[in-house]
Amino acid sequence: MSTRQPGPWQKSGVKRFVTEAAKALLITNIPNPYRVPLFNELRRQLETQGIGLLVVFGASGYERRKFRLDMGQCEFAYRVLESDAIHYADAEKVSFTYKGLLGVIASECPDVIVTNGFSIATMKVWARSWLDRTPFLIWSGATHHPAQRVPAWRAIQRRALVRRAAGHIAYGSSAKEYLVSLGAPPSNVEIGINTVDTEYFRSEANRLRAAGARGSVIHNLLCISYLTARKRVDQLLQVAASLRRRRSDFRLTVLGDGPELDTLKTMAVRLGIADCVEFRGFVQKDQIPAYLAATNCFLFPTDYDIWGLVLVEAMAAGAVCIASVNAGAVRDLVKDGETGFAMDLADHEAVAGRVDWILNNPDAAGEIGKNAGLFIRNNVNLARSASGFVRAITKALNAGGPDPASSRPGK
């Protein structure tokens, strides 16, 4: 264990920190409004264990991320690196160089490090681990999927990272299985269920429903997505075209932007559904509950998603959801016909038939939405997610050797 004097863990606006017996350093990509509530809860839970938390962000943001975030909402200590962003042909993929990361680790002297997936940051921490015994944990949502072919060299790299790590935190069941397939002992993989501030979406949607107008003759369908080819919103337009042959009393609203936006608009015209499809562009987090409160059916198409936080948001808000079987979250969240529907959206007619049933049976569909909201509230909340991190962190700190506090100067 390193005996270097740790640097100050400070952040403007933090009211109080414990005198930590140990310190956990968590590395992630950029600050965003979906992760801050989780890190706030994690800080609170770690504090009860006498463990301090420092979050290191790789960068302050990058071009396609348009959300607004008040960093004053952060109740945890943090550092923001000035990393370079690495872009790829896949518009959804971006990496960071994590410039200065090793210097931050050396100055802060953590007792355990949590790093994000199989990133450049994880490679740096892995290399450092051969010279310094600080245990590190890999926080990952990666899953095995035929659409994501991993080159042989990449698979070898991932196995090396996984086997060197002291433990792992997985988004959900599929991510845990993937880590185990790479060599992680099952007992060393904790589930930190991937989630957002579900209470916010539940309470806001319920408040807006109670205040909203009733009796609209137009049924609202909703999709929230970054518009790339892999998200397969084109399949959703085909579903809308099939549904249009059955009925005309609906409107499909698509929130989000991306490189496929113009192509999708052209496709809607070609399919003859432009009058019942609206592309609203990107909206901020505080605008989303209003759309969720008004929707009769939330649709989540994708060819491959390691998780799908928008599905968590929609279910938390009590929306009736149809989600692609290709989304990692579906296995853990969707009990077919009970908390939602898991379907292959490439089967346009079947999905259109299911949407038709939802619109024709509002009471039965409403019960499914209520079930979804209750399931998320009880099982996919911030406290449950943070507890998975805490289990992994405390397990790593307690895995043999002296109390980490005893190796610190002056303790």
Coordinates of C-alpha atoms in Angstrom, one line a residue:
M1 CA 0.0 0.0 0.0
S2 CA 1.3 3.4 -0.9
T3 CA 2.4 5.7 2.0
R4 CA 2.6 8.9 0.1
Q5 CA 0.8 11.9 1.7
P6 CA -2.7 12.1 0.0
G7 CA -3.7 15.4 -1.6
P8 CA -6.7 17.5 -0.5
W9 CA -10.1 16.3 -1.7
Q10 CA -11.9 19.5 -2.1
K11 CA -14.9 20.8 -4.1
S12 CA -16.6 24.1 -3.9
G13 CA -20.0 23.8 -2.2
V14 CA -19.4 20.6 -0.3
K15 CA -20.6 21.2 3.3
R16 CA -19.0 18.3 5.2
F17 CA -16.7 15.4 4.7
V18 CA -15.9 12.6 7.1
T19 CA -12.3 12.0 8.3
E20 CA -11.9 9.0 6.0
A21 CA -10.4 5.7 7.1
A22 CA -10.0 5.0 3.4
K23 CA -10.5 6.7 0.1
A24 CA -12.1 5.5 -3.1
L25 CA -11.3 7.1 -6.4
L26 CA -13.8 6.6 -9.2
I27 CA -12.9 7.3 -12.9
T28 CA -15.6 8.0 -15.5
N29 CA -15.8 9.9 -18.8
I30 CA -17.7 13.2 -18.4
P31 CA -20.0 14.8 -15.9
N32 CA -23.7 14.4 -16.9
P33 CA -27.0 14.9 -15.2
Y34 CA -27.8 11.2 -15.2
R35 CA -24.7 10.1 -13.2
V36 CA -24.5 12.9 -10.7
P37 CA -27.4 11.7 -8.5
L38 CA -25.8 8.2 -8.4
F39 CA -22.5 9.6 -7.3
N40 CA -24.2 11.7 -4.7
E41 CA -25.9 8.6 -3.3
L42 CA -22.6 6.6 -3.5
R43 CA -20.8 9.3 -1.6
R44 CA -23.5 9.2 1.2
Q45 CA -23.3 5.4 1.5
L46 CA -19.5 5.3 1.5
E47 CA -19.5 8.0 4.1
T48 CA -21.4 5.7 6.5
Q49 CA -18.5 3.2 6.1
G50 CA -15.9 5.9 6.8
I51 CA -14.8 5.9 3.1
G52 CA -14.3 9.1 1.1
L53 CA -15.1 9.4 -2.6
L54 CA -13.3 11.3 -5.3
V55 CA -14.7 11.2 -8.8
V56 CA -12.3 11.9 -11.7
F57 CA -13.9 12.9 -15.0
G58 CA -11.9 12.4 -18.1
A59 CA -13.2 15.7 -19.7
S60 CA -15.8 18.3 -19.1
G61 CA -17.8 17.2 -22.2
Y62 CA -17.6 16.7 -25.9
E63 CA -19.4 17.9 -29.0
R64 CA -22.5 15.8 -29.3
R65 CA -23.4 15.9 -25.6
K66 CA -25.8 18.8 -25.4
F67 CA -27.2 18.4 -21.9
R68 CA -26.9 21.2 -19.3
L69 CA -25.5 20.5 -15.9
D70 CA -25.0 22.6 -12.8
M71 CA -21.8 21.3 -11.2
G72 CA -23.1 22.8 -7.9
Q73 CA -25.4 19.7 -7.8
C74 CA -22.3 17.5 -7.1
E75 CA -22.2 16.6 -3.4
F76 CA -19.0 14.7 -3.9
A77 CA -15.4 15.7 -4.4
Y78 CA -14.3 15.7 -8.0
R79 CA -11.5 16.5 -10.5
V80 CA -11.9 17.2 -14.2
L81 CA -9.1 16.2 -16.5
E82 CA -8.3 18.1 -19.7
S83 CA -8.3 15.0 -21.9
D84 CA -8.4 14.8 -25.7
A85 CA -11.5 13.1 -27.2
I86 CA -10.9 10.3 -29.7
H87 CA -13.7 9.9 -32.3
Y88 CA -14.5 6.9 -34.4
A89 CA -16.4 6.1 -37.5
D90 CA -19.3 4.9 -35.2
A91 CA -20.9 8.2 -34.3
E92 CA -21.9 6.8 -30.9
K93 CA -18.4 5.9 -29.9
V94 CA -15.9 8.3 -28.2
S95 CA -12.9 7.7 -26.0
F96 CA -10.8 9.9 -23.9
T97 CA -7.0 10.0 -23.3
Y98 CA -7.3 10.7 -19.6
K99 CA -4.4 13.0 -19.7
G100 CA -2.9 13.6 -16.2
L101 CA -4.8 10.6 -14.6
L102 CA -1.7 8.9 -13.2
G103 CA -0.6 12.2 -11.7
V104 CA -3.9 12.7 -10.0
I105 CA -3.8 9.1 -8.6
A106 CA -0.3 9.7 -7.3
S107 CA -1.2 13.0 -5.6
E108 CA -4.5 11.8 -4.1
C109 CA -3.2 8.4 -2.9
P110 CA -6.5 6.4 -3.0
D111 CA -6.9 3.0 -1.3
V112 CA -9.1 1.6 -4.0
I113 CA -9.8 2.7 -7.6
V114 CA -13.0 2.2 -9.6
T115 CA -12.4 2.6 -13.3
N116 CA -14.8 2.6 -16.3
G117 CA -15.0 -0.5 -18.5
F118 CA -12.1 -1.3 -20.8
S119 CA -11.2 2.3 -21.4
I120 CA -7.8 4.0 -21.8
A121 CA -8.2 4.9 -18.1
T122 CA -8.5 1.2 -17.2
M123 CA -5.4 0.4 -19.3
K124 CA -3.4 3.1 -17.4
V125 CA -4.6 1.8 -14.0
W126 CA -3.8 -1.7 -15.0
A127 CA -0.2 -0.7 -16.0
R128 CA 0.2 1.2 -12.8
S129 CA -0.9 -1.9 -10.8
W130 CA 2.3 -3.7 -11.6
L131 CA 4.2 -1.0 -9.7
D132 CA 1.7 -0.1 -7.0
R133 CA -0.6 -2.5 -5.2
T134 CA -3.6 -0.3 -5.0
P135 CA -6.6 -2.6 -5.8
F136 CA -8.7 -1.5 -8.8
L137 CA -12.3 -2.5 -9.8
I138 CA -13.8 -2.5 -13.3
W139 CA -17.2 -0.9 -13.6
S140 CA -18.7 -2.3 -16.9
G141 CA -21.9 -2.6 -18.9
A142 CA -20.3 -4.5 -21.8
T143 CA -22.2 -7.6 -22.9
H144 CA -21.7 -10.3 -25.5
H145 CA -23.8 -9.6 -28.6
P146 CA -23.4 -10.8 -32.2
A147 CA -23.7 -7.2 -33.4
Q148 CA -20.5 -6.3 -31.5
R149 CA -17.8 -8.5 -32.7
V150 CA -14.7 -8.1 -30.5
P151 CA -11.4 -8.6 -32.4
A152 CA -9.1 -11.3 -30.9
W153 CA -6.5 -8.8 -29.7
R154 CA -9.3 -6.9 -27.9
A155 CA -10.6 -10.0 -26.2
I156 CA -7.1 -10.8 -25.0
Q157 CA -6.7 -7.3 -23.7
R158 CA -10.0 -7.5 -21.9
R159 CA -9.1 -10.8 -20.2
A160 CA -5.9 -9.3 -19.0
L161 CA -7.7 -6.3 -17.5
V162 CA -10.4 -8.5 -15.9
R163 CA -8.0 -11.0 -14.4
R164 CA -5.8 -8.3 -12.9
A165 CA -8.7 -6.4 -11.3
A166 CA -9.6 -7.0 -7.6
G167 CA -13.3 -7.0 -8.4
H168 CA -16.0 -5.8 -10.8
I169 CA -19.2 -3.9 -10.8
A170 CA -21.7 -4.8 -13.6
Y171 CA -24.6 -2.9 -15.0
G172 CA -26.8 -6.0 -14.9
S173 CA -27.1 -9.7 -15.4
S174 CA -25.8 -9.8 -19.0
A175 CA -22.8 -7.6 -18.1
K176 CA -22.0 -9.9 -15.2
E177 CA -22.1 -12.9 -17.5
Y178 CA -19.7 -11.2 -19.9
L179 CA -17.2 -10.4 -17.1
V180 CA -17.3 -14.0 -15.9
S181 CA -16.7 -15.2 -19.5
L182 CA -13.5 -13.1 -19.5
G183 CA -12.2 -14.7 -16.4
A184 CA -13.8 -12.8 -13.5
P185 CA -14.8 -15.1 -10.6
P186 CA -18.6 -14.8 -10.2
S187 CA -18.2 -14.0 -6.5
N188 CA -16.0 -11.0 -7.4
V189 CA -18.7 -9.4 -9.6
E190 CA -21.3 -7.2 -7.9
I191 CA -24.4 -5.8 -9.6
G192 CA -24.6 -2.0 -9.4
I193 CA -27.8 -1.8 -11.4
N194 CA -27.5 0.8 -14.0
T195 CA -30.0 3.5 -13.2
V196 CA -30.9 7.2 -12.9
D197 CA -32.8 9.3 -10.4
T198 CA -35.9 7.2 -10.8
E199 CA -37.8 9.0 -8.1
Y200 CA -37.5 12.2 -10.1
F201 CA -39.1 10.7 -13.2
R202 CA -41.8 8.9 -11.1
S203 CA -42.8 12.0 -9.1
E204 CA -42.6 14.5 -11.9
A205 CA -44.6 12.3 -14.3
N206 CA -47.3 11.6 -11.7
R207 CA -47.6 15.3 -10.9
L208 CA -47.9 16.3 -14.5
R209 CA -50.5 13.6 -15.2
A210 CA -52.6 14.8 -12.3
A211 CA -52.4 18.4 -13.6
G212 CA -52.9 17.5 -17.3
A213 CA -55.9 17.6 -19.6
R214 CA -57.9 14.5 -20.0
G215 CA -59.8 12.9 -22.9
S216 CA -57.5 13.6 -25.9
V217 CA -58.6 11.7 -29.0
I218 CA -55.0 11.4 -30.2
H219 CA -52.9 8.6 -28.7
N220 CA -49.2 9.5 -28.0
L221 CA -46.4 7.2 -28.8
L222 CA -42.9 8.2 -27.7
C223 CA -39.3 7.3 -28.6
I224 CA -36.2 8.9 -27.1
S225 CA -33.0 8.1 -28.9
Y226 CA -29.7 9.3 -30.3
L227 CA -30.5 9.0 -34.0
T228 CA -27.8 6.7 -35.4
A229 CA -28.3 3.6 -37.7
R230 CA -27.7 1.2 -34.8
K231 CA -30.6 2.7 -32.8
R232 CA -33.0 1.4 -35.6
V233 CA -35.6 4.2 -35.4
D234 CA -36.2 3.3 -39.0
Q235 CA -37.8 0.1 -37.8
L236 CA -40.0 2.2 -35.5
L237 CA -41.2 4.2 -38.6
Q238 CA -42.1 0.9 -40.3
V239 CA -44.1 0.0 -37.2
A240 CA -45.9 3.3 -37.4
A241 CA -46.7 2.7 -41.0
S242 CA -48.1 -0.7 -40.2
L243 CA -50.1 0.8 -37.3
R244 CA -51.4 3.5 -39.7
R245 CA -53.0 0.9 -41.8
R246 CA -55.1 -0.1 -38.7
R247 CA -55.8 3.4 -37.3
S248 CA -55.0 7.0 -37.6
D249 CA -55.6 8.4 -34.1
F250 CA -52.0 8.4 -33.0
R251 CA -48.9 10.6 -33.1
L252 CA -45.4 9.3 -32.8
T253 CA -43.0 11.7 -31.2
V254 CA -39.2 11.2 -31.5
L255 CA -37.0 13.1 -29.1
G256 CA -33.3 13.3 -29.9
D257 CA -31.0 14.2 -32.8
G258 CA -28.1 12.6 -34.6
P259 CA -26.7 11.9 -38.0
E260 CA -29.7 9.9 -39.1
L261 CA -32.3 12.7 -38.5
D262 CA -32.6 13.8 -42.1
T263 CA -32.7 10.2 -43.4
L264 CA -35.5 9.4 -41.0
K265 CA -37.5 12.5 -41.9
T266 CA -37.3 11.5 -45.6
M267 CA -38.3 8.0 -44.7
A268 CA -41.4 9.2 -42.9
V269 CA -42.5 11.1 -46.0
R270 CA -41.8 8.1 -48.2
L271 CA -43.9 5.9 -45.9
G272 CA -46.8 8.4 -46.0
I273 CA -46.7 8.9 -42.2
A274 CA -45.1 12.4 -42.0
D275 CA -48.3 13.9 -40.7
C276 CA -48.3 11.6 -37.7
V277 CA -44.6 11.6 -36.8
E278 CA -42.9 14.5 -35.1
F279 CA -39.1 14.9 -34.7
R280 CA -38.6 17.3 -31.8
G281 CA -34.8 17.2 -31.5
F282 CA -32.8 17.1 -28.3
V283 CA -34.5 18.0 -25.1
Q284 CA -33.0 18.5 -21.6
K285 CA -33.7 16.2 -18.7
D286 CA -36.2 18.5 -17.1
Q287 CA -38.4 18.4 -20.2
I288 CA -38.6 14.6 -20.4
P289 CA -41.2 13.9 -17.7
A290 CA -43.8 15.9 -19.5
Y291 CA -43.5 13.7 -22.6
L292 CA -43.5 10.5 -20.5
A293 CA -46.6 11.6 -18.6
A294 CA -48.5 12.2 -21.8
T295 CA -47.4 9.0 -23.6
N296 CA -49.7 6.0 -24.1
C297 CA -46.8 3.8 -25.2
F298 CA -43.0 4.2 -25.0
L299 CA -41.0 2.4 -27.7
F300 CA -37.3 1.6 -27.4
P301 CA -35.9 0.2 -30.7
T302 CA -32.2 -0.8 -31.0
D303 CA -30.0 -3.3 -32.7
Y304 CA -27.7 -3.3 -29.7
D305 CA -27.5 -1.3 -26.5
I306 CA -25.4 -2.5 -23.5
W307 CA -28.2 -1.1 -21.3
G308 CA -30.7 1.7 -22.1
L309 CA -31.3 4.3 -19.4
V310 CA -34.2 5.8 -21.3
L311 CA -36.1 2.6 -20.7
V312 CA -35.4 3.0 -17.0
E313 CA -36.8 6.5 -17.1
A314 CA -39.9 5.5 -19.0
M315 CA -40.7 2.6 -16.7
A316 CA -40.0 4.7 -13.6
A317 CA -42.6 7.2 -14.9
G318 CA -45.2 4.4 -15.3
A319 CA -45.2 4.3 -19.1
V320 CA -46.2 1.2 -20.9
C321 CA -43.1 0.1 -22.7
I322 CA -42.2 -2.0 -25.7
A323 CA -38.5 -2.6 -25.7
S324 CA -36.2 -4.3 -28.2
V325 CA -34.9 -7.7 -27.1
N326 CA -31.5 -6.4 -28.2
A327 CA -31.2 -4.0 -25.2
G328 CA -29.2 -5.2 -22.3
A329 CA -31.6 -3.7 -19.7
V330 CA -34.6 -5.8 -21.0
R331 CA -33.4 -9.0 -19.4
D332 CA -33.3 -7.4 -15.9
L333 CA -36.3 -5.0 -16.2
V334 CA -39.0 -6.3 -18.5
K335 CA -41.1 -9.2 -17.4
D336 CA -43.1 -9.7 -20.6
G337 CA -46.7 -8.8 -20.2
E338 CA -46.2 -7.8 -16.6
T339 CA -43.8 -4.8 -16.5
G340 CA -43.7 -4.2 -20.3
F341 CA -43.2 -6.0 -23.5
A342 CA -39.9 -7.4 -25.0
M343 CA -40.1 -7.7 -28.8
D344 CA -38.1 -7.7 -31.9
L345 CA -39.0 -4.4 -33.5
A346 CA -37.9 -5.8 -36.9
D347 CA -41.3 -7.7 -36.8
H348 CA -43.2 -4.5 -37.7
E349 CA -46.6 -6.1 -37.9
A350 CA -46.3 -7.9 -34.5
V351 CA -45.2 -4.7 -32.8
A352 CA -47.9 -2.7 -34.5
G353 CA -50.4 -5.2 -33.2
R354 CA -49.1 -4.9 -29.7
V355 CA -49.3 -1.1 -29.9
D356 CA -52.9 -1.4 -31.2
W357 CA -53.7 -3.6 -28.2
I358 CA -52.3 -1.1 -25.8
L359 CA -54.3 1.7 -27.3
N360 CA -57.5 -0.4 -27.3
N361 CA -57.1 -1.6 -23.7
P362 CA -56.1 1.4 -21.6
D363 CA -57.0 -0.2 -18.3
A364 CA -55.0 -3.4 -18.8
A365 CA -52.2 -1.4 -20.3
G366 CA -52.3 1.0 -17.4
E367 CA -51.8 -1.8 -14.9
I368 CA -48.7 -2.9 -16.8
G369 CA -47.4 0.7 -16.5
K370 CA -48.1 0.7 -12.8
N371 CA -46.3 -2.6 -12.4
A372 CA -43.3 -1.1 -14.3
G373 CA -43.2 1.9 -12.0
L374 CA -43.4 -0.2 -8.9
F375 CA -40.7 -2.6 -10.1
I376 CA -38.3 0.2 -10.9
R377 CA -39.0 2.0 -7.6
N378 CA -38.3 -1.1 -5.6
N379 CA -35.4 -2.7 -7.6
V380 CA -33.7 -0.1 -9.8
N381 CA -33.3 2.9 -7.6
L382 CA -30.2 4.9 -6.7
A383 CA -29.8 3.3 -3.3
R384 CA -29.8 -0.2 -4.8
S385 CA -27.3 0.8 -7.5
A386 CA -24.9 2.5 -5.0
S387 CA -25.0 -0.5 -2.6
G388 CA -23.5 -2.7 -5.3
F389 CA -20.6 -0.3 -5.6
V390 CA -20.2 -0.2 -1.8
R391 CA -20.1 -4.0 -1.6
A392 CA -17.4 -4.2 -4.2
I393 CA -15.3 -1.4 -2.7
T394 CA -15.5 -2.7 0.9
K395 CA -14.7 -6.2 -0.3
A396 CA -11.6 -4.9 -2.1
L397 CA -10.5 -2.9 0.9
N398 CA -11.0 -5.8 3.3
A399 CA -9.3 -8.5 1.1
G400 CA -6.3 -9.3 3.2
G401 CA -3.5 -7.0 4.5
P402 CA -3.7 -4.3 7.2
D403 CA -6.4 -1.7 7.6
P404 CA -5.7 0.8 4.8
A405 CA -5.9 3.6 7.3
S406 CA -2.9 2.2 9.1
S407 CA -0.6 2.8 6.1
R408 CA -1.4 6.5 6.0
P409 CA 1.1 9.0 7.6
G410 CA -0.2 10.4 10.9
K411 CA -2.8 7.7 11.4

